[in-house]
Amino acid sequence: MEHLELLYGGIIGLKFNHTSNKVLSFILSFASGLMMSIVCFDLIPEALKISEFSVVIIGVILGIIIMIACDIIVQNKLNIKQNSLLKTGIAVGIGLALHNLPEGLSIRRWI
Protein backbone atom coordinates (compact mmCIF):
# COMPACT_ATOMS: atom_id res chain seq x y z
CA MET A 1 0.00 0.00 0.00
CA GLU A 2 2.81 2.39 0.88
CA HIS A 3 4.39 1.89 -2.54
CA LEU A 4 1.15 2.86 -4.30
CA GLU A 5 1.08 6.11 -2.36
CA LEU A 6 4.63 6.84 -3.50
CA LEU A 7 3.65 6.07 -7.07
CA TYR A 8 0.64 8.40 -6.89
CA GLY A 9 2.78 11.13 -5.35
CA GLY A 10 5.39 10.68 -8.08
CA ILE A 11 2.77 10.89 -10.83
CA ILE A 12 1.32 14.06 -9.33
CA GLY A 13 4.84 15.46 -8.92
CA LEU A 14 5.55 14.93 -12.61
CA LYS A 15 2.58 17.14 -13.51
CA PHE A 16 4.15 20.09 -11.67
CA ASN A 17 7.48 20.54 -13.45
CA HIS A 18 8.33 24.03 -12.24
CA THR A 19 7.26 24.69 -8.67
CA SER A 20 8.46 27.53 -6.50
CA ASN A 21 10.36 27.10 -3.26
CA LYS A 22 7.24 28.35 -1.46
CA VAL A 23 5.15 25.48 -2.87
CA LEU A 24 7.86 22.92 -2.12
CA SER A 25 8.18 24.25 1.43
CA PHE A 26 4.43 23.95 1.88
CA ILE A 27 4.45 20.35 0.62
CA LEU A 28 7.33 19.41 2.93
CA SER A 29 5.59 21.09 5.88
CA PHE A 30 2.34 19.30 5.11
CA ALA A 31 4.10 15.93 4.83
CA SER A 32 6.00 16.43 8.07
CA GLY A 33 2.78 17.39 9.86
CA LEU A 34 1.14 14.21 8.60
CA MET A 35 4.10 12.10 9.73
CA MET A 36 4.11 13.71 13.16
CA SER A 37 0.38 13.10 13.59
CA ILE A 38 0.81 9.45 12.61
CA VAL A 39 3.62 9.05 15.12
CA CYS A 40 1.75 10.80 17.95
CA PHE A 41 -1.72 9.39 17.42
CA ASP A 42 -1.08 5.96 15.92
CA LEU A 43 2.44 4.57 16.31
CA ILE A 44 3.24 5.58 19.89
CA PRO A 45 -0.12 4.41 21.33
CA GLU A 46 0.23 1.11 19.43
CA ALA A 47 3.80 0.67 20.71
CA LEU A 48 2.64 1.36 24.28
CA LYS A 49 0.07 -1.45 23.95
CA ILE A 50 2.70 -4.06 23.08
CA SER A 51 5.74 -2.80 25.01
CA GLU A 52 6.84 -0.90 28.08
CA PHE A 53 6.91 2.89 28.30
CA SER A 54 10.71 2.96 28.71
CA VAL A 55 11.25 0.92 25.53
CA VAL A 56 9.00 3.28 23.54
CA ILE A 57 10.82 6.36 24.88
CA ILE A 58 14.21 4.83 24.05
CA GLY A 59 13.01 4.08 20.51
CA VAL A 60 11.73 7.62 19.97
CA ILE A 61 14.93 9.17 21.34
CA LEU A 62 17.09 6.82 19.27
CA GLY A 63 15.13 7.78 16.13
CA ILE A 64 15.60 11.49 16.85
CA ILE A 65 19.35 11.02 17.41
CA ILE A 66 19.73 9.04 14.19
CA MET A 67 17.92 11.72 12.16
CA ILE A 68 20.03 14.51 13.72
CA ALA A 69 23.18 12.53 12.86
CA CYS A 70 21.83 11.97 9.34
CA ASP A 71 21.24 15.71 8.93
CA ILE A 72 24.77 16.51 10.11
CA ILE A 73 26.33 13.90 7.82
CA VAL A 74 24.40 15.16 4.78
CA GLN A 75 25.39 18.75 5.53
CA ASN A 76 29.09 17.95 6.08
CA LYS A 77 29.65 15.38 3.33
CA LEU A 78 27.70 17.09 0.55
CA ASN A 79 28.56 20.70 1.49
CA ILE A 80 24.94 21.79 1.13
CA LYS A 81 23.90 25.12 2.65
CA GLN A 82 21.85 25.06 5.88
CA ASN A 83 18.26 25.51 4.61
CA SER A 84 18.51 23.84 1.22
CA LEU A 85 15.54 21.84 -0.06
CA LEU A 86 18.03 19.38 -1.57
CA LYS A 87 19.51 18.72 1.88
CA THR A 88 16.02 18.18 3.28
CA GLY A 89 15.12 15.82 0.47
CA ILE A 90 18.27 13.75 0.92
CA ALA A 91 17.81 13.56 4.71
CA VAL A 92 14.16 12.53 4.32
CA GLY A 93 15.15 9.91 1.74
CA ILE A 94 17.75 8.43 4.07
CA GLY A 95 15.24 8.52 6.93
CA LEU A 96 12.67 6.67 4.83
CA ALA A 97 15.23 4.05 3.86
CA LEU A 98 16.22 3.57 7.51
CA HIS A 99 12.54 3.46 8.48
CA ASN A 100 11.92 0.50 6.18
CA LEU A 101 14.37 -1.78 8.03
CA PRO A 102 12.53 -2.00 11.38
CA GLU A 103 9.17 -1.79 9.63
CA GLY A 104 10.06 -4.81 7.53
CA LEU A 105 11.23 -6.68 10.61
CA SER A 106 8.00 -5.91 12.48
CA ILE A 107 5.85 -6.95 9.52
CA ARG A 108 7.83 -10.17 9.19
CA ARG A 109 7.16 -10.91 12.86
CA TRP A 110 3.40 -10.90 12.29
CA ILE A 111 3.45 -13.14 9.20
Tab-separated table of N, CA and C in Angstrom, residues 18-79:
chain	number	residue	atom	x	y	z
A	18	HIS	N	7.645	22.857	-12.767
A	18	HIS	CA	8.335	24.027	-12.238
A	18	HIS	C	7.547	24.593	-11.058
A	19	THR	N	7.927	24.178	-9.867
A	19	THR	CA	7.263	24.694	-8.673
A	19	THR	C	8.215	25.620	-7.932
A	20	SER	N	7.647	26.575	-7.243
A	20	SER	CA	8.463	27.527	-6.499
A	20	SER	C	8.915	26.912	-5.177
A	21	ASN	N	9.897	27.555	-4.566
A	21	ASN	CA	10.359	27.096	-3.256
A	21	ASN	C	9.253	27.211	-2.213
A	22	LYS	N	8.356	28.185	-2.399
A	22	LYS	CA	7.244	28.352	-1.461
A	22	LYS	C	6.314	27.144	-1.515
A	23	VAL	N	6.022	26.656	-2.717
A	23	VAL	CA	5.155	25.480	-2.866
A	23	VAL	C	5.841	24.242	-2.315
A	24	LEU	N	7.127	24.064	-2.630
A	24	LEU	CA	7.863	22.916	-2.118
A	24	LEU	C	7.949	22.947	-0.592
A	25	SER	N	8.143	24.120	-0.026
A	25	SER	CA	8.184	24.247	1.432
A	25	SER	C	6.840	23.885	2.047
A	26	PHE	N	5.759	24.308	1.394
A	26	PHE	CA	4.428	23.954	1.882
A	26	PHE	C	4.220	22.444	1.847
A	27	ILE	N	4.627	21.803	0.753
A	27	ILE	CA	4.447	20.352	0.621
A	27	ILE	C	5.260	19.619	1.680
A	28	LEU	N	6.515	20.039	1.899
A	28	LEU	CA	7.330	19.410	2.935
A	28	LEU	C	6.732	19.622	4.326
A	29	SER	N	6.218	20.809	4.586
A	29	SER	CA	5.588	21.086	5.880
A	29	SER	C	4.343	20.234	6.081
A	30	PHE	N	3.541	20.118	5.041
A	30	PHE	CA	2.337	19.300	5.106
A	30	PHE	C	2.687	17.837	5.371
A	31	ALA	N	3.684	17.327	4.647
A	31	ALA	CA	4.099	15.928	4.827
A	31	ALA	C	4.661	15.684	6.221
A	32	SER	N	5.445	16.625	6.730
A	32	SER	CA	6.000	16.434	8.074
A	32	SER	C	4.913	16.500	9.135
A	33	GLY	N	3.911	17.342	8.924
A	33	GLY	CA	2.782	17.385	9.858
A	33	GLY	C	2.005	16.080	9.868
A	34	LEU	N	1.809	15.504	8.680
A	34	LEU	CA	1.140	14.206	8.602
A	34	LEU	C	1.946	13.121	9.307
A	35	MET	N	3.256	13.114	9.085
A	35	MET	CA	4.096	12.101	9.727
A	35	MET	C	4.088	12.253	11.247
A	36	MET	N	4.143	13.486	11.708
A	36	MET	CA	4.110	13.714	13.156
A	36	MET	C	2.783	13.270	13.762
A	37	SER	N	1.687	13.526	13.063
A	37	SER	CA	0.384	13.102	13.590
A	37	SER	C	0.273	11.586	13.610
A	38	ILE	N	0.833	10.910	12.617
A	38	ILE	CA	0.805	9.448	12.615
A	38	ILE	C	1.629	8.905	13.775
A	39	VAL	N	2.785	9.498	14.012
A	39	VAL	CA	3.617	9.046	15.122
A	39	VAL	C	2.907	9.267	16.457
A	40	CYS	N	2.357	10.462	16.649
A	40	CYS	CA	1.752	10.801	17.951
A	40	CYS	C	0.439	10.082	18.211
A	41	PHE	N	-0.379	9.919	17.193
A	41	PHE	CA	-1.723	9.392	17.420
A	41	PHE	C	-1.912	7.940	17.013
A	42	ASP	N	-0.923	7.341	16.349
A	42	ASP	CA	-1.077	5.955	15.916
A	42	ASP	C	0.081	5.079	16.373
A	43	LEU	N	1.306	5.447	16.032
A	43	LEU	CA	2.441	4.569	16.310
A	43	LEU	C	2.791	4.485	17.788
A	44	ILE	N	2.878	5.606	18.467
A	44	ILE	CA	3.237	5.581	19.893
A	44	ILE	C	2.167	4.877	20.729
A	45	PRO	N	0.876	5.169	20.561
A	45	PRO	CA	-0.120	4.405	21.331
A	45	PRO	C	-0.083	2.898	21.040
A	46	GLU	N	0.142	2.525	19.782
A	46	GLU	CA	0.234	1.107	19.432
A	46	GLU	C	1.461	0.471	20.082
A	47	ALA	N	2.588	1.182	20.076
A	47	ALA	CA	3.805	0.674	20.712
A	47	ALA	C	3.615	0.525	22.221
A	48	LEU	N	2.884	1.449	22.830
A	48	LEU	CA	2.636	1.359	24.275
A	48	LEU	C	1.756	0.161	24.632
A	49	LYS	N	0.904	-0.277	23.701
A	49	LYS	CA	0.071	-1.455	23.947
A	49	LYS	C	0.889	-2.737	23.982
A	50	ILE	N	1.954	-2.802	23.184
A	50	ILE	CA	2.702	-4.056	23.077
A	50	ILE	C	4.060	-4.029	23.770
A	51	SER	N	4.445	-2.891	24.354
A	51	SER	CA	5.738	-2.800	25.009
A	51	SER	C	5.661	-1.858	26.201
A	52	GLU	N	6.762	-1.766	26.904
A	52	GLU	CA	6.836	-0.895	28.078
A	52	GLU	C	7.106	0.549	27.662
A	53	PHE	N	6.740	1.462	28.548
A	53	PHE	CA	6.912	2.892	28.303
A	53	PHE	C	8.381	3.222	28.058
A	54	SER	N	9.289	2.650	28.849
A	54	SER	CA	10.713	2.965	28.709
A	54	SER	C	11.256	2.524	27.349
A	55	VAL	N	10.795	1.394	26.832
A	55	VAL	CA	11.251	0.921	25.525
A	55	VAL	C	10.776	1.864	24.430
A	56	VAL	N	9.548	2.347	24.535
A	56	VAL	CA	9.003	3.281	23.543
A	56	VAL	C	9.787	4.590	23.561
A	57	ILE	N	10.063	5.106	24.753
A	57	ILE	CA	10.816	6.364	24.875
A	57	ILE	C	12.218	6.201	24.305
A	58	ILE	N	12.870	5.078	24.591
A	58	ILE	CA	14.212	4.828	24.053
A	58	ILE	C	14.162	4.779	22.524
A	59	GLY	N	13.147	4.147	21.962
A	59	GLY	CA	13.007	4.079	20.509
A	59	GLY	C	12.810	5.444	19.886
A	60	VAL	N	11.974	6.271	20.494
A	60	VAL	CA	11.733	7.617	19.966
A	60	VAL	C	13.009	8.455	20.047
A	61	ILE	N	13.693	8.398	21.180
A	61	ILE	CA	14.932	9.173	21.342
A	61	ILE	C	16.004	8.684	20.377
A	62	LEU	N	16.121	7.379	20.203
A	62	LEU	CA	17.090	6.825	19.265
A	62	LEU	C	16.786	7.281	17.833
A	63	GLY	N	15.512	7.298	17.451
A	63	GLY	CA	15.130	7.779	16.126
A	63	GLY	C	15.481	9.238	15.928
A	64	ILE	N	15.256	10.059	16.940
A	64	ILE	CA	15.602	11.487	16.851
A	64	ILE	C	17.103	11.670	16.699
A	65	ILE	N	17.885	10.924	17.485
A	65	ILE	CA	19.349	11.024	17.415
A	65	ILE	C	19.853	10.594	16.047
A	66	ILE	N	19.298	9.517	15.505
A	66	ILE	CA	19.727	9.040	14.189
A	66	ILE	C	19.420	10.073	13.114
A	67	MET	N	18.258	10.717	13.174
A	67	MET	CA	17.923	11.723	12.159
A	67	MET	C	18.773	12.987	12.306
A	68	ILE	N	19.122	13.363	13.529
A	68	ILE	CA	20.030	14.506	13.719
A	68	ILE	C	21.398	14.178	13.136
A	69	ALA	N	21.883	12.961	13.409
A	69	ALA	CA	23.175	12.527	12.855
A	69	ALA	C	23.119	12.491	11.335
A	70	CYS	N	22.018	12.023	10.787
A	70	CYS	CA	21.831	11.973	9.335
A	70	CYS	C	21.882	13.380	8.745
A	71	ASP	N	21.240	14.326	9.386
A	71	ASP	CA	21.239	15.715	8.932
A	71	ASP	C	22.652	16.293	8.945
A	72	ILE	N	23.396	16.010	10.002
A	72	ILE	CA	24.769	16.513	10.111
A	72	ILE	C	25.659	15.885	9.048
A	73	ILE	N	25.515	14.585	8.827
A	73	ILE	CA	26.328	13.902	7.818
A	73	ILE	C	26.040	14.449	6.426
A	74	VAL	N	24.763	14.627	6.104
A	74	VAL	CA	24.402	15.163	4.781
A	74	VAL	C	24.984	16.563	4.609
A	75	GLN	N	24.887	17.379	5.632
A	75	GLN	CA	25.390	18.754	5.534
A	75	GLN	C	26.908	18.771	5.372
A	76	ASN	N	27.626	17.933	6.124
A	76	ASN	CA	29.090	17.951	6.080
A	76	ASN	C	29.656	17.258	4.841
A	77	LYS	N	29.096	16.149	4.455
A	77	LYS	CA	29.649	15.382	3.332
A	77	LYS	C	29.309	15.991	1.975
A	78	LEU	N	28.120	16.564	1.843
A	78	LEU	CA	27.699	17.092	0.552
A	78	LEU	C	27.890	18.598	0.420
A	79	ASN	N	28.343	19.253	1.498
A	79	ASN	CA	28.564	20.699	1.492
A	79	ASN	C	27.350	21.465	0.971
